[in-house]
């Protein structure tokens, strides 16, 4: 998602310095994590050029420039948490903006007349105690409790770079631990391999000690720590049930055999989502949010059904909006769109917000059972296991036949939803899955 900085434009004289703050990226967002910079100090930037990428609890956003000029100072490094309104960077403006935004609050603009571009850059670098480094690098050193004078800079003219700080921290940690144990910082590429179950090539040789790995949590992973910690404090009620999917297996095969659209691949999940929506219409309390401070439950009108997705960037839960109004085919296409965006870390705030209940399809990975935690403030979440063959008795309880079954676990906020309501809701959903022809009664 691309986001334009919301700083207002005042009459900026040639040679003026403008501060570019982190704009409000969404309702209720107070801070974002800086993921990466697309520019460096000293770079020339054009209007609408990408400056940096940030991530909130809800979306990944690109901050773009509406100024043409030179980047004088970058105030944060990747991994920093930036509060809304804090200055991300300073730009020496060459031209005044072509249009004025009078609706946004003013930001500070300082005159920089009479100082040429090169000398201003050097001034922002700060030479303290003979050490050349930017304020952002000095801030990073301060965060780690490091005296920057102890670091040998590898940049131009001995400038201390961010990498110099991180390498110094790594070597310092290693030297403080026992000889048999060392720690290194794992990068994002290695983390993606770990998330996908692949083995890292550590190039171990005989008698070399195994290393601990320090993994900084970024983006959605940082958000997951916060949301799961909150969810763990809520009293959960978990309800387990087995569902016969023979009819669903046949229905999916029929859909796929008659499919002429190469861009559509039919799976079980869209039908489960549609059946879930029909069950929610009968038991709307499961489609609610609980607000503890106000001590009230808000029963949601639309069924915005979230689907938990494991991505290289962490767990994310986009949702399919207004499922009551969608066909199974439309749900299939929307699910594919969300999966593609999630895999590329391109989900918008609209895709992620507004969910009313969540499905976690652990069966896609191979699991049979799960005990999911709520996606607050929602009051229900469902884990779906993989469909597998098991011997089951026929209705006469005498004939054994191979049945396609799945196990589902419904987690509910027990402060709001009682066990009997969860059981009745699950029975309704199960009936619609086992006898999909009944779902036609709910179609509009």
mmCIF file of C-alpha atoms in Angstrom, residues 25-26 29-35 53-61 219-220 222-223:
data_model
loop_
_atom_site.group_PDB
_atom_site.id
_atom_site.type_symbol
_atom_site.label_atom_id
_atom_site.label_comp_id
_atom_site.label_asym_id
_atom_site.label_seq_id
_atom_site.Cartn_x
_atom_site.Cartn_y
_atom_site.Cartn_z
ATOM 1 C CA UNK A 25 -1.667 5.680 8.492
ATOM 2 C CA UNK A 26 -4.997 4.415 9.768
ATOM 3 C CA UNK A 29 -2.623 3.635 14.692
ATOM 4 C CA UNK A 30 -0.252 5.401 17.090
ATOM 5 C CA UNK A 31 3.081 4.032 15.869
ATOM 6 C CA UNK A 32 4.719 2.047 13.084
ATOM 7 C CA UNK A 33 7.871 0.027 12.681
ATOM 8 C CA UNK A 34 10.347 1.308 10.119
ATOM 9 C CA UNK A 35 11.118 -1.614 7.816
ATOM 10 C CA UNK A 53 8.469 1.448 4.082
ATOM 11 C CA UNK A 54 6.753 1.195 7.466
ATOM 12 C CA UNK A 55 4.470 -1.373 9.020
ATOM 13 C CA UNK A 56 1.673 -0.911 11.514
ATOM 14 C CA UNK A 57 -0.369 -3.587 13.243
ATOM 15 C CA UNK A 58 -2.642 -3.522 10.213
ATOM 16 C CA UNK A 59 -0.676 -2.983 7.007
ATOM 17 C CA UNK A 60 2.640 -2.364 5.268
ATOM 18 C CA UNK A 61 2.815 1.153 3.853
ATOM 19 C CA UNK A 219 6.573 -6.376 11.240
ATOM 20 C CA UNK A 220 3.697 -8.807 11.636
ATOM 21 C CA UNK A 222 6.099 -8.038 16.425
ATOM 22 C CA UNK A 223 2.346 -7.458 16.109
#
